[in-house]
Amino acid sequence: MKTLALAAFTGALLMAGTAVQAQDDLSAIKAAGVLKIGTEGTYAPYSFHDKSGKLQGFDVDIGRAVAEKLGVKAEFVEGRWDGLIAGVDAKRYDAVINQVGITQERQAKFDFSKPYIDSKAVLVVRSDNDTIKSFADLKGRKSAQSLTSNFSKLASSHGAEIVPTDGFNQSLELVLSGRAEATLNDNLSYLDFKKQKPDAKVKVAATATEGDPSGILVRKNQPELVAALNKALDEIKADGTYKTIAVRYFGEDISQ
């Protein structure tokens, strides 16, 4: 009987600990006065360094605005995309804001805020490539992609052979050099690249018909943190902060 009672008491403590853990992240963030955000730092126009070396970008500014609404400061921790999401579980930071697509696979392991941006995948090839005209044409072709990205999975679903890269810039370099025949990424990143390098010999061969919503990724079972992030996103849209950030990087309001 004592053993059963002890087991029941221990189980109750574990359940209580789980319930407290669901609130721990938000409480800890506010106590520390800092929201630690994982980001890539090499993915223009979302997260990159300007000529002076300062970290900036659409996602960076969204992170700063959201942190301000939470009443804390944003602190960014940079890392390569393929290990970025794992850094949340390792508790190197509290959230990832880096165009993380909201997928069922990720939702099984992590929590997300509501979507804060929705972009479409584009298929990018060299300007002189006339053989790849659709996503279906990727079958048997080399596509340069970050291995764990949504775009890598999309390319694989069309039968592409994946050439691993560290990010979009390296993927484009491989396409331009001929070491890969294509790369998939989002339309806004491609437009920013062409704005920065209008003479680059690449083109969009195809555009996805449906968008890919991205959200702020956090550890699993964080309902209060997710609610606070959603409230912050609603507030920056309502007070015009989101529009200002969007116009700064994309030239128009993309909140709709």
PDB file of C-alpha atoms in Angstrom:
ATOM      1  CA  MET A   1       0.000   0.000   0.000  1.00  0.00           C
ATOM      2  CA  LYS A   2       2.839   2.358   0.882  1.00  0.00           C
ATOM      3  CA  THR A   3       4.494   1.569  -2.450  1.00  0.00           C
ATOM      4  CA  LEU A   4       1.271   2.307  -4.344  1.00  0.00           C
ATOM      5  CA  ALA A   5       0.748   5.525  -2.410  1.00  0.00           C
ATOM      6  CA  LEU A   6       4.317   6.614  -3.101  1.00  0.00           C
ATOM      7  CA  ALA A   7       3.921   5.828  -6.804  1.00  0.00           C
ATOM      8  CA  ALA A   8       0.687   7.808  -6.947  1.00  0.00           C
ATOM      9  CA  PHE A   9       2.309  10.739  -5.136  1.00  0.00           C
ATOM     10  CA  THR A  10       5.307  10.655  -7.482  1.00  0.00           C
ATOM     11  CA  GLY A  11       3.002  10.557 -10.494  1.00  0.00           C
ATOM     12  CA  ALA A  12       1.089  13.548  -9.178  1.00  0.00           C
ATOM     13  CA  LEU A  13       4.335  15.464  -8.752  1.00  0.00           C
ATOM     14  CA  LEU A  14       5.394  14.651 -12.305  1.00  0.00           C
ATOM     15  CA  MET A  15       2.034  15.817 -13.659  1.00  0.00           C
ATOM     16  CA  ALA A  16       2.257  18.997 -11.644  1.00  0.00           C
ATOM     17  CA  GLY A  17       5.792  19.533 -12.924  1.00  0.00           C
ATOM     18  CA  THR A  18       4.573  19.153 -16.504  1.00  0.00           C
ATOM     19  CA  ALA A  19       1.834  21.713 -15.915  1.00  0.00           C
ATOM     20  CA  VAL A  20       4.331  24.181 -14.455  1.00  0.00           C
ATOM     21  CA  GLN A  21       6.726  23.559 -17.363  1.00  0.00           C
ATOM     22  CA  ALA A  22       3.997  24.666 -19.783  1.00  0.00           C
ATOM     23  CA  GLN A  23       4.198  28.111 -18.189  1.00  0.00           C
ATOM     24  CA  ASP A  24       7.890  28.193 -17.410  1.00  0.00           C
ATOM     25  CA  ASP A  25       9.188  29.659 -20.669  1.00  0.00           C
ATOM     26  CA  LEU A  26       7.024  32.800 -20.628  1.00  0.00           C
ATOM     27  CA  SER A  27       7.671  33.348 -16.917  1.00  0.00           C
ATOM     28  CA  ALA A  28      11.411  32.839 -17.387  1.00  0.00           C
ATOM     29  CA  ILE A  29      11.520  35.168 -20.396  1.00  0.00           C
ATOM     30  CA  LYS A  30       9.812  37.956 -18.467  1.00  0.00           C
ATOM     31  CA  ALA A  31      11.956  37.367 -15.392  1.00  0.00           C
ATOM     32  CA  ALA A  32      15.128  37.568 -17.504  1.00  0.00           C
ATOM     33  CA  GLY A  33      13.843  40.529 -19.504  1.00  0.00           C
ATOM     34  CA  VAL A  34      15.097  38.876 -22.688  1.00  0.00           C
ATOM     35  CA  LEU A  35      13.533  36.841 -25.503  1.00  0.00           C
ATOM     36  CA  LYS A  36      16.322  34.746 -27.021  1.00  0.00           C
ATOM     37  CA  ILE A  37      15.666  34.175 -30.711  1.00  0.00           C
ATOM     38  CA  GLY A  38      17.402  31.690 -32.993  1.00  0.00           C
ATOM     39  CA  THR A  39      17.977  32.977 -36.515  1.00  0.00           C
ATOM     40  CA  GLU A  40      20.143  32.237 -39.532  1.00  0.00           C
ATOM     41  CA  GLY A  41      21.795  35.578 -40.248  1.00  0.00           C
ATOM     42  CA  THR A  42      22.482  34.612 -43.865  1.00  0.00           C
ATOM     43  CA  TYR A  43      18.989  34.647 -45.373  1.00  0.00           C
ATOM     44  CA  ALA A  44      18.124  37.998 -46.946  1.00  0.00           C
ATOM     45  CA  PRO A  45      15.753  39.755 -46.704  1.00  0.00           C
ATOM     46  CA  TYR A  46      14.641  37.939 -43.553  1.00  0.00           C
ATOM     47  CA  SER A  47      17.810  37.634 -41.483  1.00  0.00           C
ATOM     48  CA  PHE A  48      21.153  38.936 -42.725  1.00  0.00           C
ATOM     49  CA  HIS A  49      24.028  41.328 -42.012  1.00  0.00           C
ATOM     50  CA  ASP A  50      24.274  44.708 -43.703  1.00  0.00           C
ATOM     51  CA  LYS A  51      27.552  46.197 -44.958  1.00  0.00           C
ATOM     52  CA  SER A  52      28.403  47.410 -41.462  1.00  0.00           C
ATOM     53  CA  GLY A  53      27.906  43.904 -40.068  1.00  0.00           C
ATOM     54  CA  LYS A  54      24.676  44.711 -38.235  1.00  0.00           C
ATOM     55  CA  LEU A  55      22.070  41.946 -38.088  1.00  0.00           C
ATOM     56  CA  GLN A  56      18.858  43.034 -39.746  1.00  0.00           C
ATOM     57  CA  GLY A  57      15.968  41.754 -41.858  1.00  0.00           C
ATOM     58  CA  PHE A  58      12.218  41.282 -41.863  1.00  0.00           C
ATOM     59  CA  ASP A  59      12.265  38.420 -39.336  1.00  0.00           C
ATOM     60  CA  VAL A  60      14.787  40.252 -37.167  1.00  0.00           C
ATOM     61  CA  ASP A  61      12.597  43.356 -36.992  1.00  0.00           C
ATOM     62  CA  ILE A  62       9.505  41.220 -36.335  1.00  0.00           C
ATOM     63  CA  GLY A  63      11.385  39.549 -33.483  1.00  0.00           C
ATOM     64  CA  ARG A  64      12.350  42.888 -31.976  1.00  0.00           C
ATOM     65  CA  ALA A  65       8.792  44.213 -32.280  1.00  0.00           C
ATOM     66  CA  VAL A  66       7.284  41.084 -30.709  1.00  0.00           C
ATOM     67  CA  ALA A  67       9.792  41.156 -27.855  1.00  0.00           C
ATOM     68  CA  GLU A  68       8.919  44.793 -27.175  1.00  0.00           C
ATOM     69  CA  LYS A  69       5.225  43.893 -26.929  1.00  0.00           C
ATOM     70  CA  LEU A  70       6.167  41.197 -24.406  1.00  0.00           C
ATOM     71  CA  GLY A  71       7.957  43.861 -22.394  1.00  0.00           C
ATOM     72  CA  VAL A  72      11.427  42.396 -22.946  1.00  0.00           C
ATOM     73  CA  LYS A  73      14.414  42.857 -25.247  1.00  0.00           C
ATOM     74  CA  ALA A  74      15.235  40.632 -28.216  1.00  0.00           C
ATOM     75  CA  GLU A  75      18.553  38.795 -28.170  1.00  0.00           C
ATOM     76  CA  PHE A  76      19.526  36.937 -31.353  1.00  0.00           C
ATOM     77  CA  VAL A  77      21.553  33.731 -31.482  1.00  0.00           C
ATOM     78  CA  GLU A  78      22.740  32.848 -34.983  1.00  0.00           C
ATOM     79  CA  GLY A  79      23.177  29.360 -36.367  1.00  0.00           C
ATOM     80  CA  ARG A  80      23.060  27.313 -39.548  1.00  0.00           C
ATOM     81  CA  TRP A  81      19.578  26.394 -40.731  1.00  0.00           C
ATOM     82  CA  ASP A  82      20.044  22.628 -40.433  1.00  0.00           C
ATOM     83  CA  GLY A  83      20.647  22.911 -36.680  1.00  0.00           C
ATOM     84  CA  LEU A  84      18.515  25.944 -35.967  1.00  0.00           C
ATOM     85  CA  ILE A  85      15.304  24.235 -34.858  1.00  0.00           C
ATOM     86  CA  ALA A  86      17.207  21.694 -32.743  1.00  0.00           C
ATOM     87  CA  GLY A  87      18.610  24.638 -30.803  1.00  0.00           C
ATOM     88  CA  VAL A  88      15.173  25.226 -29.285  1.00  0.00           C
ATOM     89  CA  ASP A  89      15.143  21.766 -27.727  1.00  0.00           C
ATOM     90  CA  ALA A  90      18.705  22.302 -26.540  1.00  0.00           C
ATOM     91  CA  LYS A  91      17.453  25.521 -24.864  1.00  0.00           C
ATOM     92  CA  ARG A  92      20.016  27.715 -26.603  1.00  0.00           C
ATOM     93  CA  TYR A  93      17.141  30.122 -27.243  1.00  0.00           C
ATOM     94  CA  ASP A  94      13.421  30.482 -26.559  1.00  0.00           C
ATOM     95  CA  ALA A  95      12.112  30.685 -30.118  1.00  0.00           C
ATOM     96  CA  VAL A  96      13.100  30.523 -33.771  1.00  0.00           C
ATOM     97  CA  ILE A  97      12.034  33.344 -36.085  1.00  0.00           C
ATOM     98  CA  ASN A  98      13.505  32.444 -39.457  1.00  0.00           C
ATOM     99  CA  GLN A  99      10.766  31.675 -41.992  1.00  0.00           C
ATOM    100  CA  VAL A 100       9.974  28.356 -40.340  1.00  0.00           C
ATOM    101  CA  GLY A 101       7.135  26.758 -42.298  1.00  0.00           C
ATOM    102  CA  ILE A 102       4.257  25.433 -40.201  1.00  0.00           C
ATOM    103  CA  THR A 103       4.102  21.742 -41.114  1.00  0.00           C
ATOM    104  CA  GLN A 104       2.353  18.786 -39.470  1.00  0.00           C
ATOM    105  CA  GLU A 105       5.703  17.103 -38.898  1.00  0.00           C
ATOM    106  CA  ARG A 106       7.056  20.108 -36.980  1.00  0.00           C
ATOM    107  CA  GLN A 107       3.794  20.659 -35.107  1.00  0.00           C
ATOM    108  CA  ALA A 108       4.129  17.152 -33.681  1.00  0.00           C
ATOM    109  CA  LYS A 109       7.369  18.189 -31.958  1.00  0.00           C
ATOM    110  CA  PHE A 110       7.029  21.954 -31.457  1.00  0.00           C
ATOM    111  CA  ASP A 111       4.473  24.692 -30.921  1.00  0.00           C
ATOM    112  CA  PHE A 112       3.930  27.597 -33.313  1.00  0.00           C
ATOM    113  CA  SER A 113       2.471  31.056 -33.146  1.00  0.00           C
ATOM    114  CA  LYS A 114      -0.161  31.951 -35.688  1.00  0.00           C
ATOM    115  CA  PRO A 115       1.294  32.551 -39.183  1.00  0.00           C
ATOM    116  CA  TYR A 116       2.916  35.969 -39.599  1.00  0.00           C
ATOM    117  CA  ILE A 117       3.867  35.668 -43.282  1.00  0.00           C
ATOM    118  CA  ASP A 118       2.792  33.601 -46.260  1.00  0.00           C
ATOM    119  CA  SER A 119       5.059  33.251 -49.290  1.00  0.00           C
ATOM    120  CA  LYS A 120       5.080  31.013 -52.358  1.00  0.00           C
ATOM    121  CA  ALA A 121       7.801  28.626 -53.470  1.00  0.00           C
ATOM    122  CA  VAL A 122       9.589  29.445 -56.712  1.00  0.00           C
ATOM    123  CA  LEU A 123      11.728  27.197 -58.881  1.00  0.00           C
ATOM    124  CA  VAL A 124      14.935  29.043 -59.824  1.00  0.00           C
ATOM    125  CA  VAL A 125      17.230  27.987 -62.676  1.00  0.00           C
ATOM    126  CA  ARG A 126      19.964  29.573 -64.773  1.00  0.00           C
ATOM    127  CA  SER A 127      18.740  32.029 -67.374  1.00  0.00           C
ATOM    128  CA  ASP A 128      19.968  29.774 -70.182  1.00  0.00           C
ATOM    129  CA  ASN A 129      18.156  26.687 -68.831  1.00  0.00           C
ATOM    130  CA  ASP A 130      15.267  25.809 -71.155  1.00  0.00           C
ATOM    131  CA  THR A 131      14.760  22.216 -70.014  1.00  0.00           C
ATOM    132  CA  ILE A 132      13.289  22.865 -66.558  1.00  0.00           C
ATOM    133  CA  LYS A 133       9.975  24.665 -66.934  1.00  0.00           C
ATOM    134  CA  SER A 134       7.889  23.181 -64.111  1.00  0.00           C
ATOM    135  CA  PHE A 135       8.251  21.464 -60.744  1.00  0.00           C
ATOM    136  CA  ALA A 136       7.621  18.136 -62.496  1.00  0.00           C
ATOM    137  CA  ASP A 137      10.759  18.723 -64.573  1.00  0.00           C
ATOM    138  CA  LEU A 138      12.872  18.394 -61.418  1.00  0.00           C
ATOM    139  CA  LYS A 139      12.710  14.596 -61.628  1.00  0.00           C
ATOM    140  CA  GLY A 140      16.262  13.281 -61.797  1.00  0.00           C
ATOM    141  CA  ARG A 141      17.721  16.813 -61.681  1.00  0.00           C
ATOM    142  CA  LYS A 142      20.102  18.265 -59.102  1.00  0.00           C
ATOM    143  CA  SER A 143      18.441  20.819 -56.815  1.00  0.00           C
ATOM    144  CA  ALA A 144      20.578  22.762 -54.308  1.00  0.00           C
ATOM    145  CA  GLN A 145      18.774  22.936 -50.943  1.00  0.00           C
ATOM    146  CA  SER A 146      19.216  23.160 -47.167  1.00  0.00           C
ATOM    147  CA  LEU A 147      18.516  19.558 -46.185  1.00  0.00           C
ATOM    148  CA  THR A 148      15.857  20.083 -43.496  1.00  0.00           C
ATOM    149  CA  SER A 149      13.978  22.913 -45.210  1.00  0.00           C
ATOM    150  CA  ASN A 150      10.460  22.728 -46.626  1.00  0.00           C
ATOM    151  CA  PHE A 151      11.926  23.476 -50.030  1.00  0.00           C
ATOM    152  CA  SER A 152      14.198  20.446 -49.873  1.00  0.00           C
ATOM    153  CA  LYS A 153      11.185  18.245 -49.155  1.00  0.00           C
ATOM    154  CA  LEU A 154       9.247  19.882 -51.979  1.00  0.00           C
ATOM    155  CA  ALA A 155      12.111  19.293 -54.411  1.00  0.00           C
ATOM    156  CA  SER A 156      12.403  15.665 -53.257  1.00  0.00           C
ATOM    157  CA  SER A 157       8.672  15.141 -53.717  1.00  0.00           C
ATOM    158  CA  HIS A 158       9.158  15.980 -57.392  1.00  0.00           C
ATOM    159  CA  GLY A 159      12.005  13.512 -57.743  1.00  0.00           C
ATOM    160  CA  ALA A 160      14.952  15.887 -57.530  1.00  0.00           C
ATOM    161  CA  GLU A 161      18.414  14.807 -56.393  1.00  0.00           C
ATOM    162  CA  ILE A 162      19.263  17.086 -53.455  1.00  0.00           C
ATOM    163  CA  VAL A 163      22.637  18.830 -53.348  1.00  0.00           C
ATOM    164  CA  PRO A 164      23.076  19.942 -49.696  1.00  0.00           C
ATOM    165  CA  THR A 165      23.885  23.601 -49.002  1.00  0.00           C
ATOM    166  CA  ASP A 166      24.088  25.952 -46.026  1.00  0.00           C
ATOM    167  CA  GLY A 167      21.438  28.330 -47.351  1.00  0.00           C
ATOM    168  CA  PHE A 168      19.866  30.197 -50.264  1.00  0.00           C
ATOM    169  CA  ASN A 169      22.971  32.171 -51.219  1.00  0.00           C
ATOM    170  CA  GLN A 170      25.079  29.046 -51.548  1.00  0.00           C
ATOM    171  CA  SER A 171      22.267  27.321 -53.436  1.00  0.00           C
ATOM    172  CA  LEU A 172      22.198  30.152 -55.963  1.00  0.00           C
ATOM    173  CA  GLU A 173      25.986  29.976 -56.322  1.00  0.00           C
ATOM    174  CA  LEU A 174      25.748  26.280 -57.211  1.00  0.00           C
ATOM    175  CA  VAL A 175      23.036  26.988 -59.778  1.00  0.00           C
ATOM    176  CA  LEU A 176      25.051  29.806 -61.350  1.00  0.00           C
ATOM    177  CA  SER A 177      28.204  27.662 -61.482  1.00  0.00           C
ATOM    178  CA  GLY A 178      26.323  24.721 -62.993  1.00  0.00           C
ATOM    179  CA  ARG A 179      26.973  22.371 -60.060  1.00  0.00           C
ATOM    180  CA  ALA A 180      23.205  22.232 -59.532  1.00  0.00           C
ATOM    181  CA  GLU A 181      20.455  22.722 -62.084  1.00  0.00           C
ATOM    182  CA  ALA A 182      17.878  24.355 -59.834  1.00  0.00           C
ATOM    183  CA  THR A 183      16.955  25.547 -56.369  1.00  0.00           C
ATOM    184  CA  LEU A 184      13.635  26.135 -54.653  1.00  0.00           C
ATOM    185  CA  ASN A 185      12.996  28.969 -52.248  1.00  0.00           C
ATOM    186  CA  ASP A 186      10.347  31.574 -51.499  1.00  0.00           C
ATOM    187  CA  ASN A 187       9.382  34.269 -53.961  1.00  0.00           C
ATOM    188  CA  LEU A 188      10.207  37.170 -51.624  1.00  0.00           C
ATOM    189  CA  SER A 189      13.776  35.975 -51.072  1.00  0.00           C
ATOM    190  CA  TYR A 190      14.242  35.630 -54.812  1.00  0.00           C
ATOM    191  CA  LEU A 191      12.891  39.134 -55.457  1.00  0.00           C
ATOM    192  CA  ASP A 192      15.274  40.541 -52.859  1.00  0.00           C
ATOM    193  CA  PHE A 193      18.200  38.692 -54.446  1.00  0.00           C
ATOM    194  CA  LYS A 194      17.366  40.098 -57.889  1.00  0.00           C
ATOM    195  CA  LYS A 195      17.025  43.565 -56.386  1.00  0.00           C
ATOM    196  CA  GLN A 196      20.538  43.251 -54.956  1.00  0.00           C
ATOM    197  CA  LYS A 197      21.988  41.529 -58.050  1.00  0.00           C
ATOM    198  CA  PRO A 198      19.823  42.433 -61.056  1.00  0.00           C
ATOM    199  CA  ASP A 199      22.396  41.097 -63.531  1.00  0.00           C
ATOM    200  CA  ALA A 200      22.570  37.610 -61.995  1.00  0.00           C
ATOM    201  CA  LYS A 201      21.888  35.026 -64.693  1.00  0.00           C
ATOM    202  CA  VAL A 202      18.982  33.253 -63.002  1.00  0.00           C
ATOM    203  CA  LYS A 203      15.238  33.186 -63.591  1.00  0.00           C
ATOM    204  CA  VAL A 204      12.040  31.794 -62.106  1.00  0.00           C
ATOM    205  CA  ALA A 205      10.892  28.771 -64.087  1.00  0.00           C
ATOM    206  CA  ALA A 206       7.746  28.076 -62.038  1.00  0.00           C
ATOM    207  CA  THR A 207       5.797  29.380 -59.029  1.00  0.00           C
ATOM    208  CA  ALA A 208       3.749  27.292 -56.593  1.00  0.00           C
ATOM    209  CA  THR A 209       0.000  27.922 -56.669  1.00  0.00           C
ATOM    210  CA  GLU A 210      -0.365  27.845 -52.865  1.00  0.00           C
ATOM    211  CA  GLY A 211       1.523  29.767 -50.196  1.00  0.00           C
ATOM    212  CA  ASP A 212       3.639  28.443 -47.346  1.00  0.00           C
ATOM    213  CA  PRO A 213       2.739  30.057 -43.988  1.00  0.00           C
ATOM    214  CA  SER A 214       5.532  30.578 -41.446  1.00  0.00           C
ATOM    215  CA  GLY A 215       5.239  31.089 -37.693  1.00  0.00           C
ATOM    216  CA  ILE A 216       7.347  31.579 -34.571  1.00  0.00           C
ATOM    217  CA  LEU A 217       8.541  28.161 -33.366  1.00  0.00           C
ATOM    218  CA  VAL A 218       8.861  27.391 -29.628  1.00  0.00           C
ATOM    219  CA  ARG A 219       9.200  24.313 -27.431  1.00  0.00           C
ATOM    220  CA  LYS A 220       6.222  21.985 -27.120  1.00  0.00           C
ATOM    221  CA  ASN A 221       3.518  22.550 -24.477  1.00  0.00           C
ATOM    222  CA  GLN A 222       3.910  26.327 -24.140  1.00  0.00           C
ATOM    223  CA  PRO A 223       0.302  27.579 -24.342  1.00  0.00           C
ATOM    224  CA  GLU A 224       0.906  30.799 -22.418  1.00  0.00           C
ATOM    225  CA  LEU A 225       3.974  31.700 -24.477  1.00  0.00           C
ATOM    226  CA  VAL A 226       2.134  30.958 -27.731  1.00  0.00           C
ATOM    227  CA  ALA A 227      -0.832  33.076 -26.577  1.00  0.00           C
ATOM    228  CA  ALA A 228       1.510  35.936 -25.682  1.00  0.00           C
ATOM    229  CA  LEU A 229       3.261  35.719 -29.067  1.00  0.00           C
ATOM    230  CA  ASN A 230      -0.081  35.682 -30.904  1.00  0.00           C
ATOM    231  CA  LYS A 231      -1.240  38.725 -28.947  1.00  0.00           C
ATOM    232  CA  ALA A 232       2.009  40.520 -29.776  1.00  0.00           C
ATOM    233  CA  LEU A 233       1.621  39.708 -33.496  1.00  0.00           C
ATOM    234  CA  ASP A 234      -1.954  41.030 -33.438  1.00  0.00           C
ATOM    235  CA  GLU A 235      -0.780  44.217 -31.747  1.00  0.00           C
ATOM    236  CA  ILE A 236       2.033  44.983 -34.189  1.00  0.00           C
ATOM    237  CA  LYS A 237      -0.404  44.548 -37.066  1.00  0.00           C
ATOM    238  CA  ALA A 238      -3.035  46.724 -35.409  1.00  0.00           C
ATOM    239  CA  ASP A 239      -0.665  49.610 -34.590  1.00  0.00           C
ATOM    240  CA  GLY A 240       1.012  49.666 -38.033  1.00  0.00           C
ATOM    241  CA  THR A 241       4.393  48.322 -36.927  1.00  0.00           C
ATOM    242  CA  TYR A 242       4.079  45.232 -39.133  1.00  0.00           C
ATOM    243  CA  LYS A 243       3.199  47.331 -42.187  1.00  0.00           C
ATOM    244  CA  THR A 244       6.195  49.596 -41.606  1.00  0.00           C
ATOM    245  CA  ILE A 245       8.536  46.593 -41.400  1.00  0.00           C
ATOM    246  CA  ALA A 246       7.022  44.964 -44.487  1.00  0.00           C
ATOM    247  CA  VAL A 247       7.322  48.122 -46.578  1.00  0.00           C
ATOM    248  CA  ARG A 248      10.941  48.506 -45.440  1.00  0.00           C
ATOM    249  CA  TYR A 249      11.918  45.117 -46.880  1.00  0.00           C
ATOM    250  CA  PHE A 250       9.328  44.326 -49.539  1.00  0.00           C
ATOM    251  CA  GLY A 251       8.024  47.701 -50.649  1.00  0.00           C
ATOM    252  CA  GLU A 252       4.432  46.855 -49.684  1.00  0.00           C
ATOM    253  CA  ASP A 253       2.196  45.628 -46.877  1.00  0.00           C
ATOM    254  CA  ILE A 254       2.161  41.812 -46.974  1.00  0.00           C
ATOM    255  CA  SER A 255       0.004  41.274 -43.886  1.00  0.00           C
ATOM    256  CA  GLN A 256      -3.080  40.237 -45.848  1.00  0.00           C
TER     257      GLN A 256
END
